[in-house]
Coordinates of C-alpha atoms and ligand atoms in Angstrom, one line a residue:
X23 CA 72.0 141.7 139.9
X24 CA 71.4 139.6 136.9
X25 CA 74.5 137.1 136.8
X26 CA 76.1 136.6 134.2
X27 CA 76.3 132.4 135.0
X28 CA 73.8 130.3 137.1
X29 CA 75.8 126.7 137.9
X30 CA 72.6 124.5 136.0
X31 CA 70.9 122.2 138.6
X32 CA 67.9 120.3 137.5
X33 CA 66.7 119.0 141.0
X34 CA 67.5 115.1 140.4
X35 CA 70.9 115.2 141.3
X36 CA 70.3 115.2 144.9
X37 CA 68.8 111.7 145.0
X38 CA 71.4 110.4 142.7
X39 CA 74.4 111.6 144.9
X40 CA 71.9 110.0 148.4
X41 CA 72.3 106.9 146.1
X42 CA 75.7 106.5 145.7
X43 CA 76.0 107.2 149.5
X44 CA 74.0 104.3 150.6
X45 CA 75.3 102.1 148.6
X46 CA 79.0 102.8 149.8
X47 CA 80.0 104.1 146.6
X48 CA 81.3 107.7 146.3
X49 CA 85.2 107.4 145.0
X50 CA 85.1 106.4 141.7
X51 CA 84.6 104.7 138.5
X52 CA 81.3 103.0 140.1
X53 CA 77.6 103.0 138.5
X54 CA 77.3 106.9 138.0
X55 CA 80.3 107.1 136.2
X56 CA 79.5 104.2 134.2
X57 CA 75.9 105.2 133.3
X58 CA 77.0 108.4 132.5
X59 CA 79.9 107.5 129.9
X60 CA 77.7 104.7 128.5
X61 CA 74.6 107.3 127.6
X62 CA 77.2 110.1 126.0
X63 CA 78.9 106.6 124.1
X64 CA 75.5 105.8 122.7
X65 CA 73.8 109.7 122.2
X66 CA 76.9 110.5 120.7
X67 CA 77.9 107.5 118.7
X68 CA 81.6 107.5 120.3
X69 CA 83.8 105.2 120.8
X70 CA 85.1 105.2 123.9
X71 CA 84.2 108.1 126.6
X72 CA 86.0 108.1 129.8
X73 CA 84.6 110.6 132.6
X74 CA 88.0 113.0 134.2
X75 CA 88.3 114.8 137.0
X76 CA 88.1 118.7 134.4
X77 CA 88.4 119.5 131.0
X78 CA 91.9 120.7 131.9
X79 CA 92.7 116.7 132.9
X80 CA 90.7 115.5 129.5
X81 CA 92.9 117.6 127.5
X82 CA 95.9 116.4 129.6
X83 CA 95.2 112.8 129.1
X84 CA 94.3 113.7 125.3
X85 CA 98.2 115.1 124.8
X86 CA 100.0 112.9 126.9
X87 CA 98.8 110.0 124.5
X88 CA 99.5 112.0 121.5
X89 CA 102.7 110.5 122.6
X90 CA 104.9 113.6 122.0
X91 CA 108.5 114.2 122.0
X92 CA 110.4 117.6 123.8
X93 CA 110.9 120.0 120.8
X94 CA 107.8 118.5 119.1
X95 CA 104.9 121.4 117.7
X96 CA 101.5 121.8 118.1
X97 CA 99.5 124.4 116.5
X98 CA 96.6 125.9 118.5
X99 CA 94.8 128.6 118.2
X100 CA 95.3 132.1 120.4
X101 CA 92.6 133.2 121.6
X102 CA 91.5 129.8 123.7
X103 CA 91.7 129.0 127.3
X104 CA 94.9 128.5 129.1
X105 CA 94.1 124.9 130.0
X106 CA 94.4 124.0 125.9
X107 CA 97.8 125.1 125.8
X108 CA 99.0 124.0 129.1
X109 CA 98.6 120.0 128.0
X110 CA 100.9 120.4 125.4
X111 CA 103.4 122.5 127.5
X112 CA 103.2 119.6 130.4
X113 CA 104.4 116.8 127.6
X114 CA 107.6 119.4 126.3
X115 CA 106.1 120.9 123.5
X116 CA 106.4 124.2 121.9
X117 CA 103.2 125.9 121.0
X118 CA 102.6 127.1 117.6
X119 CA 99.7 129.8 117.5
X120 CA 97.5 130.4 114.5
X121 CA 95.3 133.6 114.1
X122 CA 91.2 133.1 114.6
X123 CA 88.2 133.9 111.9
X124 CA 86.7 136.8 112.6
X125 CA 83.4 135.8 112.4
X126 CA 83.3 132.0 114.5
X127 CA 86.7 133.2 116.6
X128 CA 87.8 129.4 115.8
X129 CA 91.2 129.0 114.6
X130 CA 91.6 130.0 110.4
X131 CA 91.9 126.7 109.1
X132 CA 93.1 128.8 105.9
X133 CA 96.5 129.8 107.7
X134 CA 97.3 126.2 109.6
X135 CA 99.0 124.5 106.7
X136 CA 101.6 127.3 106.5
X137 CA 102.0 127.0 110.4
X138 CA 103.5 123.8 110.2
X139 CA 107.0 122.3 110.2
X140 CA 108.8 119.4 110.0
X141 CA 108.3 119.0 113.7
X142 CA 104.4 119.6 113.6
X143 CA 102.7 116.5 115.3
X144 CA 99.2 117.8 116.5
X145 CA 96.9 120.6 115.7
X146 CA 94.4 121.2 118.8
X147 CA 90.9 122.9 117.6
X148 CA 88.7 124.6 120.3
X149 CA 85.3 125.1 119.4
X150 CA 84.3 128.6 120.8
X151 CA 81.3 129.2 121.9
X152 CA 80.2 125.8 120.5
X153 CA 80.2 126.4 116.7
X154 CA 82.3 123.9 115.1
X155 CA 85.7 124.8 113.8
X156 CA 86.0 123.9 110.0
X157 CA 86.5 120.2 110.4
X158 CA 86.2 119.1 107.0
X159 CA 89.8 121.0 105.9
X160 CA 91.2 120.4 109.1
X161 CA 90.9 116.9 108.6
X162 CA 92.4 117.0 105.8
X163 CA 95.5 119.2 106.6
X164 CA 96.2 116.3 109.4
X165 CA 95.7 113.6 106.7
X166 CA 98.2 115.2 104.7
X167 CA 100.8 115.7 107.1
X168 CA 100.2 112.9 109.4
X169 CA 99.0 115.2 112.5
X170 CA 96.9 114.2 115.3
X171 CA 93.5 116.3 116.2
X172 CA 92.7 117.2 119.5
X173 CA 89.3 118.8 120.0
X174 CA 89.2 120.9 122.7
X175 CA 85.2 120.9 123.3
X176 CA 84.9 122.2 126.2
X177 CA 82.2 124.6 125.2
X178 CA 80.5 122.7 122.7
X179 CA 78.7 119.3 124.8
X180 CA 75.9 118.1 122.0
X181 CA 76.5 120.6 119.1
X182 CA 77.2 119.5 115.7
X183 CA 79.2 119.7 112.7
X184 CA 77.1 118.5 109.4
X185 CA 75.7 115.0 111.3
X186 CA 79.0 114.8 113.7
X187 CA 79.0 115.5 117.5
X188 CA 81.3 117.7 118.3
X189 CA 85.0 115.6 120.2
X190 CA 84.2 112.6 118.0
X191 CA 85.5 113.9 114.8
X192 CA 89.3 114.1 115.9
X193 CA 91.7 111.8 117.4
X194 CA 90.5 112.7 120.6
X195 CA 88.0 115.1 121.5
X196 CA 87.7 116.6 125.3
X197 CA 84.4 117.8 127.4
X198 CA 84.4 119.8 130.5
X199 CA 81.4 119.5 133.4
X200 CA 82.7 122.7 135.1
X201 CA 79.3 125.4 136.2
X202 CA 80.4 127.3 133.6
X203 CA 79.5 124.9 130.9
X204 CA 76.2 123.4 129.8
X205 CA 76.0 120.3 131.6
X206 CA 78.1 120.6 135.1
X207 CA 79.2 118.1 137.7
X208 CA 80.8 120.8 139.4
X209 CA 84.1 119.9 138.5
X210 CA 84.8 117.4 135.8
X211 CA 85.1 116.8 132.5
X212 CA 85.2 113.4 129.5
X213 CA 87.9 112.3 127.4
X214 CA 86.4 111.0 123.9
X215 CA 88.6 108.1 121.8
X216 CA 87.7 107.6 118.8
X217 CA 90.5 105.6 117.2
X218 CA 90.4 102.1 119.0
X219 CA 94.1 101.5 119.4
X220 CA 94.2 104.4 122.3
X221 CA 91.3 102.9 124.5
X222 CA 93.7 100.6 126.3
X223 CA 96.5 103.2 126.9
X224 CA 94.0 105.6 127.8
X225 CA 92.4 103.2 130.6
X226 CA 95.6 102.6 132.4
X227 CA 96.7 106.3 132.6
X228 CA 93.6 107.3 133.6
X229 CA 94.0 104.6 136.6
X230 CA 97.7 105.4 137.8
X231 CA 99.4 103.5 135.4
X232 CA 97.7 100.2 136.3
X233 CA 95.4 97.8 134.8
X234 CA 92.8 97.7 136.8
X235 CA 89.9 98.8 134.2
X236 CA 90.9 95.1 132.6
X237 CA 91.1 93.1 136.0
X238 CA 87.3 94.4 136.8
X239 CA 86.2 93.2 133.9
X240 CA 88.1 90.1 134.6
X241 CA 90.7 90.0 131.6
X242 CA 93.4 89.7 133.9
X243 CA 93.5 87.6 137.5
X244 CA 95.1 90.1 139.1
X245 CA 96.3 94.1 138.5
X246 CA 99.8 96.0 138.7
X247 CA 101.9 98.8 137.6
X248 CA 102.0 98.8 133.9
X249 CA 103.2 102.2 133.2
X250 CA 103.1 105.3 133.6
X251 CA 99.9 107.5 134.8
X252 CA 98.0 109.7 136.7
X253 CA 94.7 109.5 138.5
X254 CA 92.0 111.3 136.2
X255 CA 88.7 109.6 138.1
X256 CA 85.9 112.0 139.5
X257 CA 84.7 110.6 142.6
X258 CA 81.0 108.9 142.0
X259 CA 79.1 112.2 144.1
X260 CA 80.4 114.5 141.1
X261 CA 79.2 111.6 138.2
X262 CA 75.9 111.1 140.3
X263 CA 75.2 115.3 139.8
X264 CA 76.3 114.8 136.4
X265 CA 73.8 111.9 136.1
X266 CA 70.8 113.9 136.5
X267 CA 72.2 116.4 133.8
X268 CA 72.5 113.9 131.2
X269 CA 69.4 112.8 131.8
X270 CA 67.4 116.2 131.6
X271 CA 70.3 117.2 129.0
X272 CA 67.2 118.0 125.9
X273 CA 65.6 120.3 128.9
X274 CA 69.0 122.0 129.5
X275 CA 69.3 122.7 125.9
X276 CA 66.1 123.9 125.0
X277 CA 66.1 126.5 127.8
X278 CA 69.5 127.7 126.8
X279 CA 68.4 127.8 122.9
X280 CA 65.2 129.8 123.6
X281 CA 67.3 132.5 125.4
X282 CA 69.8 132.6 122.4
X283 CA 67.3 132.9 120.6
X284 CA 65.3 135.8 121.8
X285 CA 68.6 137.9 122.3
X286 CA 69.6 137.3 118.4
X287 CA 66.2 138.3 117.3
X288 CA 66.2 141.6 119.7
X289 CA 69.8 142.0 118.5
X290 CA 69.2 141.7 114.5
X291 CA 68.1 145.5 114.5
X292 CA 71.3 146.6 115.9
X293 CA 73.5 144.7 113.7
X294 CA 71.8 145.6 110.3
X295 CA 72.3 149.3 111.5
X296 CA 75.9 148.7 112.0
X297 CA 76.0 149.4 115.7
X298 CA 77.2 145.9 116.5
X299 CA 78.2 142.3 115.1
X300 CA 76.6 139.4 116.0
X301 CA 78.5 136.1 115.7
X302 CA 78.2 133.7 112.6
X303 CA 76.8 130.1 112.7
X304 CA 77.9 128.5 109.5
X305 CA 75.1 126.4 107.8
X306 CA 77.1 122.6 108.3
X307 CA 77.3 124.0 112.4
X308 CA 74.7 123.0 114.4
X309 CA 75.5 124.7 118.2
X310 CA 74.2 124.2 121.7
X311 CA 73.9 127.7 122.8
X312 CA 76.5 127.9 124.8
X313 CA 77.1 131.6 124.7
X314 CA 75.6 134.8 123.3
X315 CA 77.9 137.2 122.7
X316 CA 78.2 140.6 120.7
X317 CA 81.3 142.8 119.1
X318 CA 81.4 145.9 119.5
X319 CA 83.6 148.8 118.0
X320 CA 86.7 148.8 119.8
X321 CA 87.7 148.0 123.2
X322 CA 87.0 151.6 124.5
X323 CA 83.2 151.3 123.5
X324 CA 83.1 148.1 125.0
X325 CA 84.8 149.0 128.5
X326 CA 81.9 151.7 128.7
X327 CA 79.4 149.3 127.7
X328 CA 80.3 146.3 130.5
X329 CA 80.3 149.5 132.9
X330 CA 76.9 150.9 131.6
X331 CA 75.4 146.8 132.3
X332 CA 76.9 147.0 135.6
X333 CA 75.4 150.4 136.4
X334 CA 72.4 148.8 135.8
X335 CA 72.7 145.5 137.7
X336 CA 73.5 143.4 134.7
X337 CA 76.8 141.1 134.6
X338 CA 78.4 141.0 130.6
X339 CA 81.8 140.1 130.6
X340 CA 84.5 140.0 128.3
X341 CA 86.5 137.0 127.8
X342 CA 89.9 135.5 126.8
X343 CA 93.1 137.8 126.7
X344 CA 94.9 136.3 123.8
X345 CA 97.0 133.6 125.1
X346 CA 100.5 134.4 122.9
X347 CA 101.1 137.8 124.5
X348 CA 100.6 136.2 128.3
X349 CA 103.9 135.8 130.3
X350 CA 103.9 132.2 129.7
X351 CA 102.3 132.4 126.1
X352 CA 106.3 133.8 125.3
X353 CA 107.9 131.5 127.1
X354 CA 106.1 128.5 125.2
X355 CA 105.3 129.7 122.1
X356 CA 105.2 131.7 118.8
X357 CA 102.5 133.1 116.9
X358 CA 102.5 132.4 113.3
X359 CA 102.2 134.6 110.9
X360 CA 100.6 138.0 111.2
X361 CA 97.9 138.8 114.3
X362 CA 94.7 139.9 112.2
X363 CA 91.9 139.3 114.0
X364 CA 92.6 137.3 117.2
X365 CA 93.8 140.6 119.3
X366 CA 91.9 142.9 117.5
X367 CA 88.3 140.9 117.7
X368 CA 88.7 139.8 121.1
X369 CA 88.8 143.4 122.4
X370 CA 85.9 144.0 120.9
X371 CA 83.9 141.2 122.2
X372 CA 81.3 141.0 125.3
X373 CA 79.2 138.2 126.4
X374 CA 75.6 138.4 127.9
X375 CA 74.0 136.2 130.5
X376 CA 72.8 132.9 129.5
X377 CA 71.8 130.0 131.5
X378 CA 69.8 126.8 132.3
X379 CA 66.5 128.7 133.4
X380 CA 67.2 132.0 133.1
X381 CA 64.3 133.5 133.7
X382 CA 62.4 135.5 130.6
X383 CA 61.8 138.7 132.7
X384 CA 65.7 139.0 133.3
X385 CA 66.5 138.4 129.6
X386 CA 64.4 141.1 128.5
X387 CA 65.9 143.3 131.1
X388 CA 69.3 142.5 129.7
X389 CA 67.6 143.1 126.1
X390 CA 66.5 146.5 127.2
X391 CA 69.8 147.9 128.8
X392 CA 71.6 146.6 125.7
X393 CA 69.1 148.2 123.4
X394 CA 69.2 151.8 125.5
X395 CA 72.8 152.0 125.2
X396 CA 72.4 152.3 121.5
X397 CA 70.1 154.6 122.6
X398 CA 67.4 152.4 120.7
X399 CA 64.1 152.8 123.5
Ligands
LIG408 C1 86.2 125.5 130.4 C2 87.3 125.2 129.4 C3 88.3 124.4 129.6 C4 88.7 123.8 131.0 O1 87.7 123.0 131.6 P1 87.8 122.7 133.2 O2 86.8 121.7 133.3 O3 87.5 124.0 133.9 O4 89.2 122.2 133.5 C5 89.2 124.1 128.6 N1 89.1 124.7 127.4 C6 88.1 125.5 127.2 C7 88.0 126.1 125.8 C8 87.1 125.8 128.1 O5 86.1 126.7 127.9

């Protein structure tokens, strides 16, 4: 069976978590976690990055300090993972849903301004399959209207839109280190800060409401309760794994990239005869191959498609069921506006293995089966 995901392990990671070991270290907040948050500070000109425990807990820590109020809105897109929604819903807010672009499957920045209400206070953007929502008029929409931007980047560690990394262009921007993602820790995830005034808060939420983070670096003689938090701290064995990610991270990428590659080129043919639809990378986004995936007609050609792959040993899956027709999707939230594209498109869309190393033998077995479907060999 060729997976559809291969957890990405480079080898050094073993003798990074044997180091924290001996040295007594393996809760955390020790060296790993340090090293790692001061490389992704530096590589990606951030602020402040603090290392959590998932992306789910990033995008926790992101809302709760959006500071919201019960009643208060925040617009998100549909078709996303439950864990963006589910921050908001923890801190009392209603969720406002806002149709996707066909062609990225990132939230229409065209139909957010309309989505908004006197009781609007953040827009969350998730960056699907790495390729950058349209930041430039989202930034603008928030300017206006005084909104807070969460980027939920889960997917998109190291792409770019224009000469931005992705999760430093909002407010806040969140990464996750699960195996599915490009970089893994196994579980774990990175909370970016980019406006300064949050960094403090931010520190004592993520230590259980204490200051601690300011008593180790000897600004206070002595640490207590300050307020309210939570414990968002990977132990030092998950940052040490993550470690040896960072540091093979161009490796990671490149491998991923060539694989990406090769599928669109096989793929290209297809398209232009209208058998398929590939996704678009606009020119300003810059993405980290983080998934390959394809549309196909409708969700009856594409049930018979993930069935023909599996036939043949190969694992494509499909992906998010849109999150404002889910049980708790009504509960929490409207969709505004009329639902274009984001049922519609994500019926029709598969995704095709792709992973760190993936070996080019497999790939062009994949490209094969896909291409003999279409009845192309
Ligand atoms: C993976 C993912 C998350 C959650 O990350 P975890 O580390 O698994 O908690 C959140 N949002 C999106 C879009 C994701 O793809």
């Amino acid at each position: 069976m060729i997976s559809f995901n291969v957890p990405p392990f480079v080898g050094t990671e073993l003798d990074f978590i044997h180091q924290a070991i001996d040295k007594h270290k393996i809760s955390g907040d020790g060296e790993f976690t340090r090293k790692c948050s001061e490389f992704m500070e530096k590589k990606f000109n951030a602020k402040k990055i603090l290392l959590t425990t998932s992306g789910t807990s990033a995008l926790d820590m992101a809302l709760l300090l959006c500071d919201l109020k019960p009643g208060d809105e925040v617009i998100l897109p549909s078709y996303t993972f439950s864990s963006t929604a589910t921050a908001a819903v923890l801190c009392g807010a209603r969720l406002v849903f806002v149709d996707v672009r066909p062609d990225t499957m990132n939230i229409d920045e065209e139909k957010i301004e309309r989505a908004i209400t006197p009781k609007t206070r953040v827009i969350i953007v998730m960056h699907y399959a790495g390729v950058a929502c349209e930041m430039k008029k989202v930034l603008e929409i928030a300017k206006k209207y005084n909104l807070k931007i969460v980027e939920d980047d889960a997917q998109g560690l190291m792409s770019r839109y224009d000469d931005k990394i992705l999760g430093t262009i909002g407010d806040f921007g969140c990464y996750s280190f699960h195996e599915t993602k490009n970089l893994s820790m196994g579980e774990g995830g990175a909370i970016v800060i980019n406006d300064e005034r949050f960094i403090h808060r931010a520190e004592i939420l993520r230590e259980k409401g204490t200051n601690r983070k300011q008593f180790f670096r000897g600004q206070v003689d002595k640490y207590t309760w300050v307020d309210f938090g939570d414990s968002y701290l990977p132990s030092e064995l998950n940052a040490a794994y993550l470690w040896g990610q960072l540091n093979a991270a161009d490796k990671i990428f490149e491998s991923r990239m060539q694989t990406w590659k090769a599928y669109r080129e096989s793929f290209e043919p297809l398209e232009r005869e209208g058998l398929i639809e590939l996704q678009r990378i606009p020119p300003e986004c810059h993405h980290n191959a983080h998934m390959f995936y394809l549309k196909l007609k409708n969700l009856d050609e594409r049930t018979k498609f993930i069935k023909f792959l599996r036939d043949r040993e190969i694992d494509a899956v499909f992906h998010y069921i849109p999150l404002h027709s889910a049980p708790a999707g009504l509960k929490f939230g409207r969709f505004d506006g009329e639902d274009q594209f984001t049922t519609k498109e994500s019926e029709r869309l598969v995704r095709l293995p792709l992973y760190y190393n993936m070996k080019e033998k497999d790939r062009n077995r994949v490209i094969e089966v896909v291409r003999e479907f279409f009845g192309q060999n």
